């Protein structure tokens, strides 16, 4: 069964500093990998995806993620964090014909 | 705005009761997914319907059931409610059985259920 691990419950970063939110996935053929963001009292919003191709994927709001097959990781990154980036971030894995499996989420807090 | 509508937004009820949560997918989307979000379990997949038929089943309790109607809206029925059922229930939709063109799902804003 597919599984996604987000090893950090909470990530704190100062505004303007780079941020990384970690995700590792289970090996299952060619994974489809996603990042979603959840702002308070809102549903999840799609940020970016990796299906195939370039290992560095660019998404919304200046976020990017790097697919690393040897480490089975798909870490979310942003060069310069904003206070407005503070939210709950979910990594998810799919296979193209099964519903997405989500990690438990990482709460990002960007401090001014 | 994702285009997915969920009602009610908030619901407070007592143990042993039954509630129904409703979801209207984005226009044209045939797949509806239900997820449960709780503090200790994260986001758990419950069930998926595609064009009226059950497509995939996840960690859905026997006390819970769902259906998708001909107009593609879906309802999640939760019965014999327990304190532990308190959670945020999300509906998501996509155009096809395997997710959107990029595999992504479009989420509603959720229904927060509190069982007292």
XYZ file of N, CA and C in Angstrom:
684
model
N 0.839 -1.193 0.000
C 0.000 0.000 0.000
C 0.879 1.251 0.000
N 0.377 2.254 -0.683
C 1.127 3.499 -0.734
C 1.093 4.179 0.627
N 2.168 4.889 0.931
C 2.184 5.689 2.149
C 3.080 6.896 1.932
N 2.757 7.938 2.627
C 3.496 9.184 2.526
C 3.862 9.621 3.935
N 5.109 9.987 4.122
C 5.566 10.421 5.433
C 6.016 11.867 5.397
N 5.499 12.628 6.321
C 5.973 13.994 6.523
C 6.563 14.002 7.937
N 7.879 13.966 8.038
C 8.511 13.714 9.331
C 8.398 14.861 10.335
N 8.057 16.035 9.859
C 7.973 17.188 10.773
C 6.530 17.637 10.929
N 6.059 17.700 12.184
C 4.717 18.219 12.424
C 4.692 19.731 12.226
N 5.814 20.377 12.553
C 5.870 21.843 12.552
C 7.218 22.298 11.994
N 7.171 23.317 11.162
C 8.393 23.946 10.658
C 8.273 25.448 10.900
N 9.279 26.004 11.535
C 9.304 27.448 11.785
C 10.440 28.063 10.985
N 10.158 29.177 10.339
C 11.185 29.843 9.546
C 10.961 31.355 9.609
N 12.033 32.088 9.551
C 11.921 33.543 9.557
C 11.582 34.052 8.161
N 10.795 35.106 8.131
C 10.424 35.696 6.847
C 11.678 36.079 6.062
N 11.669 35.743 4.773
C 12.816 36.052 3.923
C 13.818 34.923 3.818
N 13.747 33.986 4.749
C 14.650 32.834 4.692
C 14.072 31.742 3.799
N 14.935 30.864 3.293
C 14.410 29.738 2.508
C 13.696 28.742 3.409
N 12.722 28.058 2.842
C 11.996 27.057 3.608
C 12.008 25.720 2.883
N 11.964 24.662 3.675
C 11.849 23.302 3.155
C 10.858 22.545 4.010
N 9.898 21.895 3.362
C 8.966 20.998 4.037
C 9.195 19.617 3.449
N 9.490 18.652 4.309
C 9.957 17.353 3.835
C 8.826 16.357 3.596
N 9.065 15.493 2.626
C 8.103 14.432 2.308
C 8.859 13.247 1.727
N 8.548 12.058 2.196
C 9.048 10.846 1.559
C 7.860 9.971 1.196
N 8.015 9.220 0.126
C 6.904 8.418 -0.378
C 7.315 6.956 -0.435
N 6.315 6.106 -0.552
C 6.598 4.680 -0.683
C 6.850 4.366 -2.146
N 7.703 3.397 -2.380
C 8.056 3.038 -3.745
C 6.928 2.217 -4.349
N 6.382 2.705 -5.439
C 5.253 2.008 -6.060
C 5.196 2.376 -7.528
N 5.973 1.699 -8.341
C 5.983 1.984 -9.766
C 6.429 3.407 -10.010
N 5.681 4.113 -10.837
C 5.976 5.515 -11.107
C 4.986 6.371 -10.328
N 5.435 6.953 -9.239
C 4.484 7.671 -8.388
C 4.071 9.005 -8.974
N 2.830 9.347 -8.712
C 2.361 10.708 -8.940
C 2.442 11.398 -7.577
N 3.119 12.506 -7.499
C 3.337 13.182 -6.219
C 2.792 14.593 -6.263
N 2.205 14.999 -5.155
C 1.507 16.282 -5.100
C 1.835 17.003 -3.794
N 1.705 18.305 -3.833
C 1.658 19.126 -2.637
C 0.386 19.951 -2.661
N -0.272 19.971 -1.496
C -1.457 20.785 -1.294
C -1.215 21.684 -0.090
N -1.924 22.801 -0.058
C -1.847 23.715 1.080
C -3.244 23.952 1.634
N -3.331 24.042 2.948
C -4.619 24.319 3.597
C -4.467 25.537 4.497
N -5.179 26.601 4.149
C -5.217 27.785 4.996
C -6.327 27.608 6.020
N -6.271 28.339 7.127
C -7.277 28.172 8.192
C -8.705 28.261 7.662
N -9.511 27.306 8.092
C -10.936 27.269 7.748
C -11.187 27.182 6.247
N -10.252 26.608 5.523
C -10.422 26.441 4.077
C -10.143 24.996 3.684
N -10.561 24.654 2.467
C -10.217 23.339 1.932
C -8.793 23.308 1.412
N -8.362 22.136 0.998
C -7.018 21.990 0.457
C -6.954 22.582 -0.945
N -5.823 23.232 -1.227
C -5.607 23.797 -2.557
C -4.363 23.168 -3.173
N -4.464 22.833 -4.435
C -3.362 22.234 -5.179
C -2.233 23.242 -5.356
N -0.992 22.800 -5.070
C 0.187 23.645 -5.247
C 1.004 23.236 -6.467
N 1.330 21.949 -6.522
C 2.152 21.467 -7.627
C 2.110 19.954 -7.663
N 2.643 19.417 -8.767
C 2.639 17.971 -8.933
C 3.905 17.533 -9.667
N 4.244 16.268 -9.468
C 5.251 15.603 -10.285
C 4.614 14.340 -10.854
N 4.643 14.231 -12.166
C 4.149 13.011 -12.821
C 5.331 12.323 -13.517
N 6.022 13.082 -14.329
C 7.191 12.591 -15.030
C 7.980 13.792 -15.521
N 9.202 13.569 -15.997
C 9.948 14.683 -16.574
C 10.958 15.273 -15.599
N 11.129 16.579 -15.665
C 12.116 17.262 -14.840
C 11.892 16.996 -13.359
N 12.983 16.763 -12.658
C 12.867 16.469 -11.234
C 12.486 17.693 -10.420
N 12.766 18.880 -10.917
C 12.401 20.111 -10.224
C 11.088 20.627 -10.806
N 10.105 20.697 -9.950
C 8.765 21.094 -10.378
C 8.445 22.453 -9.770
N 7.935 23.342 -10.596
C 7.545 24.662 -10.097
C 6.029 24.732 -9.996
N 5.561 25.399 -8.930
C 4.125 25.472 -8.716
C 3.667 26.874 -8.394
N 2.548 26.936 -7.686
C 1.924 28.220 -7.366
C 2.688 28.929 -6.245
N 2.509 30.250 -6.201
C 2.998 31.105 -5.107
C 4.510 31.016 -4.895
N 5.267 30.673 -5.937
C 6.721 30.620 -5.840
C 7.277 29.345 -5.247
N 6.418 28.372 -4.976
C 6.880 27.102 -4.430
C 7.428 26.201 -5.529
N 8.345 25.336 -5.131
C 8.860 24.318 -6.020
C 9.137 23.065 -5.205
N 9.278 21.951 -5.895
C 9.561 20.702 -5.203
C 10.527 19.887 -6.048
N 11.365 19.136 -5.365
C 12.358 18.337 -6.059
C 12.089 16.855 -5.850
N 11.896 16.157 -6.944
C 11.701 14.715 -6.907
C 13.066 14.045 -6.881
N 13.286 13.195 -5.883
C 14.548 12.475 -5.760
C 14.243 10.994 -5.648
N 14.445 10.293 -6.742
C 14.043 8.878 -6.781
C 14.898 8.023 -5.848
N 16.187 8.303 -5.776
C 17.066 7.470 -4.956
C 16.751 7.611 -3.468
N 16.274 8.782 -3.081
C 15.911 8.997 -1.675
C 14.408 8.908 -1.443
N 13.669 8.603 -2.477
C 12.180 8.540 -2.429
C 11.622 9.758 -1.698
N 12.113 10.923 -2.095
C 11.669 12.152 -1.440
C 11.080 13.125 -2.443
N 10.275 14.023 -1.924
C 9.629 15.061 -2.748
C 9.448 16.275 -1.846
N 10.543 16.911 -1.504
C 10.530 18.028 -0.566
C 10.034 19.309 -1.230
N 9.245 20.047 -0.489
C 8.700 21.331 -0.951
C 9.651 22.442 -0.519
N 9.908 23.374 -1.427
C 10.865 24.437 -1.117
C 10.361 25.777 -1.628
N 10.897 26.823 -0.983
C 10.661 28.185 -1.461
C 11.883 29.008 -1.074
N 12.417 29.787 -1.992
C 13.669 30.503 -1.720
C 13.546 31.564 -0.629
N 12.363 32.199 -0.537
C 12.199 33.295 0.418
C 10.788 33.245 0.991
N 10.677 32.888 2.256
C 9.356 32.671 2.863
C 8.656 33.996 3.166
N 7.339 33.950 3.050
C 6.481 35.079 3.395
C 5.611 34.700 4.590
N 5.222 35.683 5.376
C 4.315 35.415 6.504
C 3.033 34.761 5.994
N 2.589 35.178 4.819
C 1.349 34.642 4.242
C 1.476 33.187 3.799
N 2.688 32.639 3.822
C 2.871 31.214 3.512
C 2.508 30.328 4.705
N 2.296 30.913 5.855
C 1.954 30.138 7.047
C 0.648 29.385 6.807
N 0.707 28.075 6.911
C -0.447 27.222 6.602
C -0.062 25.781 6.902
N -0.995 24.882 6.607
C -0.763 23.445 6.759
C -0.495 22.870 5.370
N 0.601 22.145 5.233
C 1.008 21.623 3.933
C 0.931 20.096 3.930
N 0.328 19.581 2.877
C 0.165 18.136 2.736
C 0.868 17.644 1.487
N 1.608 16.570 1.661
C 2.174 15.827 0.539
C 1.228 14.666 0.236
N 1.108 14.310 -1.020
C 0.207 13.218 -1.394
C 0.814 12.394 -2.515
N 0.439 11.122 -2.531
C 0.920 10.202 -3.559
C -0.257 9.508 -4.216
N -0.188 9.377 -5.538
C -1.180 8.619 -6.266
C -0.484 7.765 -7.295
N -1.266 6.917 -7.966
C -0.660 6.055 -8.979
C -1.323 6.229 -10.333
N -2.250 7.139 -10.406
C -2.942 7.368 -11.664
C -4.283 6.670 -11.729
N -4.483 5.638 -10.916
C -5.789 4.989 -10.921
C -6.290 4.677 -9.513
N -5.667 5.297 -8.518
C -6.120 5.138 -7.134
C -6.225 6.504 -6.488
N -7.118 6.638 -5.514
C -7.247 7.921 -4.829
C -5.952 8.327 -4.142
N -5.765 9.615 -4.030
C -4.552 10.130 -3.413
C -4.459 9.712 -1.948
N -3.242 9.358 -1.548
C -2.937 9.090 -0.145
C -2.145 10.278 0.377
N -2.606 10.844 1.462
C -1.989 12.059 2.004
C -1.125 11.755 3.213
N -0.097 12.571 3.390
C 0.645 12.568 4.620
C -0.161 13.251 5.717
N 0.383 13.290 6.921
C -0.349 13.846 8.053
C -0.306 15.364 8.099
N 0.505 15.935 7.258
C 0.565 17.389 7.192
C 1.688 17.975 8.026
N 2.198 19.097 7.574
C 3.232 19.850 8.281
C 2.763 21.283 8.413
N 2.759 21.761 9.633
C 2.337 23.154 9.845
C 3.538 24.074 9.688
N 3.448 24.971 8.742
C 4.526 25.933 8.485
C 4.171 27.248 9.144
N 5.085 27.757 9.937
C 4.896 29.051 10.572
C 6.042 29.959 10.145
N 5.709 31.034 9.467
C 6.712 32.004 9.022
C 6.613 33.216 9.931
N 7.725 33.520 10.569
C 7.741 34.560 11.589
C 8.359 35.831 11.026
N 7.637 36.925 11.231
C 8.116 38.220 10.721
C 9.332 38.724 11.485
N -11.940 29.916 -5.069
C -13.132 29.060 -4.998
C -12.930 27.843 -5.909
N -12.966 26.637 -5.281
C -12.704 25.420 -6.041
C -13.883 24.996 -6.901
N -15.075 25.475 -6.585
C -16.275 25.052 -7.292
C -16.969 23.877 -6.634
N -16.394 23.340 -5.566
C -16.995 22.240 -4.817
C -17.711 22.840 -3.601
N -18.968 22.474 -3.434
C -19.778 23.035 -2.356
C -20.151 21.957 -1.363
N -19.917 22.237 -0.081
C -20.274 21.299 0.960
C -21.213 21.968 1.959
N -22.231 21.219 2.372
C -23.135 21.691 3.418
C -23.430 20.557 4.391
N -23.664 20.860 5.660
C -23.476 22.168 6.284
C -22.000 22.440 6.557
N -21.647 23.644 6.865
C -20.262 23.971 7.208
C -19.931 23.507 8.619
N -20.897 23.615 9.484
C -20.706 23.207 10.875
C -21.920 22.416 11.315
N -21.672 21.411 12.169
C -22.759 20.580 12.655
C -22.383 20.079 14.046
N -23.284 20.297 14.990
C -23.075 19.803 16.346
C -24.215 18.855 16.667
N -23.867 17.671 17.149
C -24.888 16.689 17.444
C -24.449 15.836 18.631
N -25.296 14.917 19.020
C -25.019 14.099 20.199
C -24.617 12.690 19.792
N -23.987 11.992 20.712
C -23.630 10.597 20.449
C -24.882 9.781 20.162
N -24.734 8.819 19.268
C -25.841 7.969 18.887
C -26.695 8.505 17.762
N -26.518 9.750 17.406
C -27.333 10.357 16.358
C -26.806 10.026 14.964
N -27.564 10.469 13.975
C -27.203 10.251 12.567
C -27.213 11.604 11.867
N -26.233 11.817 10.992
C -26.175 13.062 10.223
C -25.879 12.750 8.765
N -26.219 13.696 7.920
C -25.934 13.581 6.487
C -25.180 14.810 6.033
N -24.058 14.584 5.386
C -23.253 15.652 4.819
C -23.429 15.621 3.302
N -23.518 16.799 2.721
C -23.817 16.893 1.305
C -22.676 17.564 0.548
N -22.472 17.108 -0.677
C -21.398 17.653 -1.519
C -21.896 17.829 -2.941
N -21.687 19.004 -3.490
C -21.932 19.240 -4.913
C -20.587 19.420 -5.592
N -20.238 18.552 -6.542
C -18.920 18.648 -7.183
C -18.846 19.819 -8.152
N -17.642 20.073 -8.653
C -17.494 21.060 -9.704
C -18.327 20.644 -10.906
N -18.808 21.635 -11.632
C -19.609 21.341 -12.802
C -18.831 20.436 -13.771
N -19.445 19.315 -14.133
C -18.816 18.405 -15.088
C -17.948 17.326 -14.474
N -17.591 17.456 -13.202
C -16.761 16.426 -12.570
C -17.603 15.199 -12.243
N -17.098 14.031 -12.598
C -17.840 12.792 -12.399
C -17.426 12.057 -11.119
N -16.227 12.335 -10.640
C -15.724 11.649 -9.440
C -15.899 12.505 -8.203
N -16.349 11.859 -7.139
C -16.445 12.515 -5.835
C -15.702 11.654 -4.820
N -14.912 12.296 -4.001
C -14.136 11.629 -2.960
C -14.533 12.210 -1.606
N -14.543 11.374 -0.591
C -14.748 11.842 0.774
C -13.490 11.536 1.592
N -13.051 12.541 2.330
C -11.906 12.411 3.223
C -12.306 12.896 4.610
N -11.675 12.287 5.616
C -11.883 12.704 6.995
C -10.567 13.279 7.527
N -10.632 14.464 8.105
C -9.432 15.071 8.680
C -9.599 15.208 10.182
N -8.733 14.533 10.925
C -8.726 14.685 12.372
C -7.302 14.973 12.814
N -7.179 15.477 14.030
C -5.867 15.922 14.505
C -4.884 14.772 14.584
N -5.360 13.611 15.054
C -4.415 12.522 15.273
C -4.227 11.627 14.052
N -5.189 11.604 13.137
C -5.104 10.697 11.988
C -4.756 11.402 10.686
N -4.698 12.695 10.691
C -4.407 13.395 9.448
C -5.582 13.298 8.497
N -5.291 13.230 7.210
C -6.327 13.211 6.181
C -6.499 11.775 5.687
N -7.649 11.179 6.011
C -7.899 9.783 5.686
C -8.930 9.674 4.560
N -8.602 8.872 3.551
C -9.529 8.627 2.454
C -10.635 7.702 2.922
N -11.876 8.075 2.655
C -13.016 7.253 3.044
C -13.572 6.463 1.869
N -13.991 7.168 0.820
C -14.665 6.482 -0.277
C -14.678 7.381 -1.507
N -14.747 6.740 -2.687
C -14.825 7.457 -3.949
C -15.987 6.924 -4.771
N -16.705 7.828 -5.403
C -17.736 7.473 -6.376
C -17.383 8.059 -7.724
N -17.701 7.309 -8.751
C -17.497 7.791 -10.112
C -18.782 7.568 -10.892
N -19.389 8.645 -11.321
C -20.601 8.597 -12.135
C -21.670 7.689 -11.522
N -21.820 7.805 -10.212
C -22.884 7.089 -9.528
C -22.497 5.748 -8.948
N -21.323 5.248 -9.317
C -20.908 3.930 -8.854
C -19.755 4.053 -7.854
N -19.757 3.210 -6.841
C -18.637 3.180 -5.916
C -17.390 2.723 -6.647
N -16.298 3.482 -6.473
C -15.090 3.209 -7.237
C -13.974 2.688 -6.358
N -13.834 3.252 -5.193
C -12.766 2.833 -4.283
C -13.209 3.078 -2.858
N -12.726 2.215 -1.979
C -13.104 2.306 -0.580
C -11.842 2.368 0.258
N -11.854 3.257 1.230
C -10.701 3.392 2.104
C -11.081 2.994 3.513
N -10.670 3.826 4.456
C -10.898 3.515 5.864
C -12.264 3.960 6.346
N -13.297 3.536 5.678
C -14.644 3.966 6.042
C -15.278 2.952 6.976
N -15.809 3.442 8.097
C -16.441 2.578 9.071
C -17.764 2.030 8.529
N -18.195 0.906 9.089
C -19.473 0.324 8.658
C -20.647 1.218 9.031
N -20.470 2.061 10.058
C -21.525 2.987 10.464
C -21.688 4.139 9.472
N -20.748 4.248 8.555
C -20.787 5.328 7.566
C -21.173 4.750 6.207
N -21.894 5.520 5.454
C -22.226 5.111 4.098
C -22.294 6.341 3.208
N -22.202 6.142 1.933
C -22.257 7.275 1.009
C -22.955 6.845 -0.264
N -23.360 7.823 -1.031
C -23.903 7.551 -2.360
C -23.725 8.771 -3.238
N -23.758 8.520 -4.536
C -23.706 9.603 -5.510
C -24.958 9.498 -6.366
N -25.644 10.598 -6.482
C -26.935 10.634 -7.146
C -26.781 10.924 -8.641
N -27.867 10.709 -9.434
C -27.784 10.957 -10.891
C -27.316 12.370 -11.240
N -27.615 13.353 -10.391
C -27.142 14.710 -10.714
C -25.698 14.919 -10.255
N -25.057 13.867 -9.792
C -23.646 13.780 -9.400
C -23.342 14.333 -8.008
N -24.333 14.911 -7.328
C -24.034 15.301 -5.968
C -23.917 14.044 -5.102
N -23.254 14.186 -3.979
C -23.008 13.035 -3.126
C -23.401 13.351 -1.692
N -23.761 12.319 -0.965
C -24.067 12.452 0.443
C -23.283 11.422 1.237
N -22.778 11.847 2.381
C -22.093 10.952 3.310
C -22.957 10.862 4.557
N -23.389 9.659 4.873
C -24.245 9.423 6.028
C -23.426 8.816 7.156
N -23.517 9.439 8.316
C -22.772 8.978 9.485
C -23.793 8.633 10.555
N -23.796 7.404 11.034
C -24.809 6.996 12.002
C -24.160 6.475 13.283
N -25.002 6.323 14.298
C -24.533 5.863 15.621
C -23.262 6.608 16.016
N -23.350 7.905 15.947
C -22.152 8.727 16.095
C -21.495 8.564 17.465
N -20.175 8.592 17.434
C -19.360 8.508 18.633
C -18.510 9.773 18.743
N -17.991 9.999 19.960
C -17.173 11.195 20.172
C -16.015 11.250 19.179
N -15.451 10.096 18.883
C -14.292 10.025 17.992
C -14.592 10.335 16.545
N -15.860 10.475 16.211
C -16.212 10.831 14.836
C -16.103 12.333 14.599
N -15.895 13.077 15.660
C -15.712 14.523 15.507
C -14.502 14.780 14.626
N -14.723 15.498 13.563
C -13.652 15.716 12.579
C -14.148 16.697 11.531
N -13.235 17.022 10.628
C -13.575 17.818 9.455
C -13.705 16.839 8.287
N -14.826 16.865 7.626
C -15.074 15.951 6.513
C -15.015 16.740 5.215
N -14.100 16.325 4.350
C -13.912 17.000 3.075
C -14.474 16.174 1.933
N -15.051 16.869 1.005
C -15.410 16.309 -0.280
C -14.467 16.901 -1.322
N -14.084 16.089 -2.276
C -13.266 16.564 -3.383
C -13.851 15.996 -4.672
N -13.602 16.672 -5.767
C -14.087 16.146 -7.042
C -12.995 16.217 -8.096
N -13.180 15.460 -9.148
C -12.269 15.477 -10.285
C -13.044 15.052 -11.521
N -12.532 15.392 -12.714
C -13.281 15.094 -13.936
C -13.376 13.611 -14.261
N -12.368 12.850 -13.874
C -12.383 11.449 -14.270
C -12.055 10.547 -13.089
N -12.002 9.270 -13.355
C -11.875 8.286 -12.294
C -10.529 8.349 -11.607
N -9.512 8.822 -12.311
C -8.160 8.813 -11.748
C -7.706 10.198 -11.328
N -8.616 11.091 -11.145
C -8.229 12.446 -10.785
C -8.289 13.344 -11.996
N -7.953 14.616 -11.819
C -8.005 15.575 -12.903
C -6.936 15.287 -13.945
N -6.845 16.141 -14.935
C -5.835 15.941 -15.986
C -4.430 15.815 -15.423
N -4.196 16.490 -14.320
C -2.895 16.371 -13.666
C -2.987 15.441 -12.472
N -4.102 14.780 -12.321
C -4.290 13.904 -11.175
C -4.733 14.631 -9.929
N -4.944 15.977 -10.040
C -5.260 16.685 -8.818
C -6.739 16.615 -8.496
N -7.029 16.837 -7.236
C -8.393 16.889 -6.748
C -8.732 18.324 -6.377
N -10.031 18.632 -6.431
C -10.527 19.955 -6.079
C -11.378 19.800 -4.832
N -10.968 20.450 -3.755
C -11.588 20.242 -2.461
C -12.607 21.318 -2.125
N -13.676 20.872 -1.441
C -14.577 21.814 -0.814
C -13.972 22.331 0.477
N -14.696 23.194 1.159
C -14.172 23.801 2.380
C -14.454 22.962 3.621
N -15.149 21.866 3.450
C -15.322 20.935 4.543
C -16.569 21.162 5.373
N -16.948 20.091 6.061
C -18.036 20.139 7.039
C -17.439 19.732 8.379
N -17.516 20.650 9.334
C -16.946 20.347 10.646
C -18.025 19.729 11.522
N -17.800 18.481 11.923
C -18.751 17.752 12.746
C -18.225 17.677 14.168
N -19.056 18.080 15.104
C -18.729 17.962 16.520
C -19.773 17.065 17.171
N -19.308 15.998 17.790
C -20.197 15.058 18.466
C -19.992 15.229 19.975
N -21.066 15.566 20.660
C -20.966 15.825 22.110
C -21.557 14.677 22.915
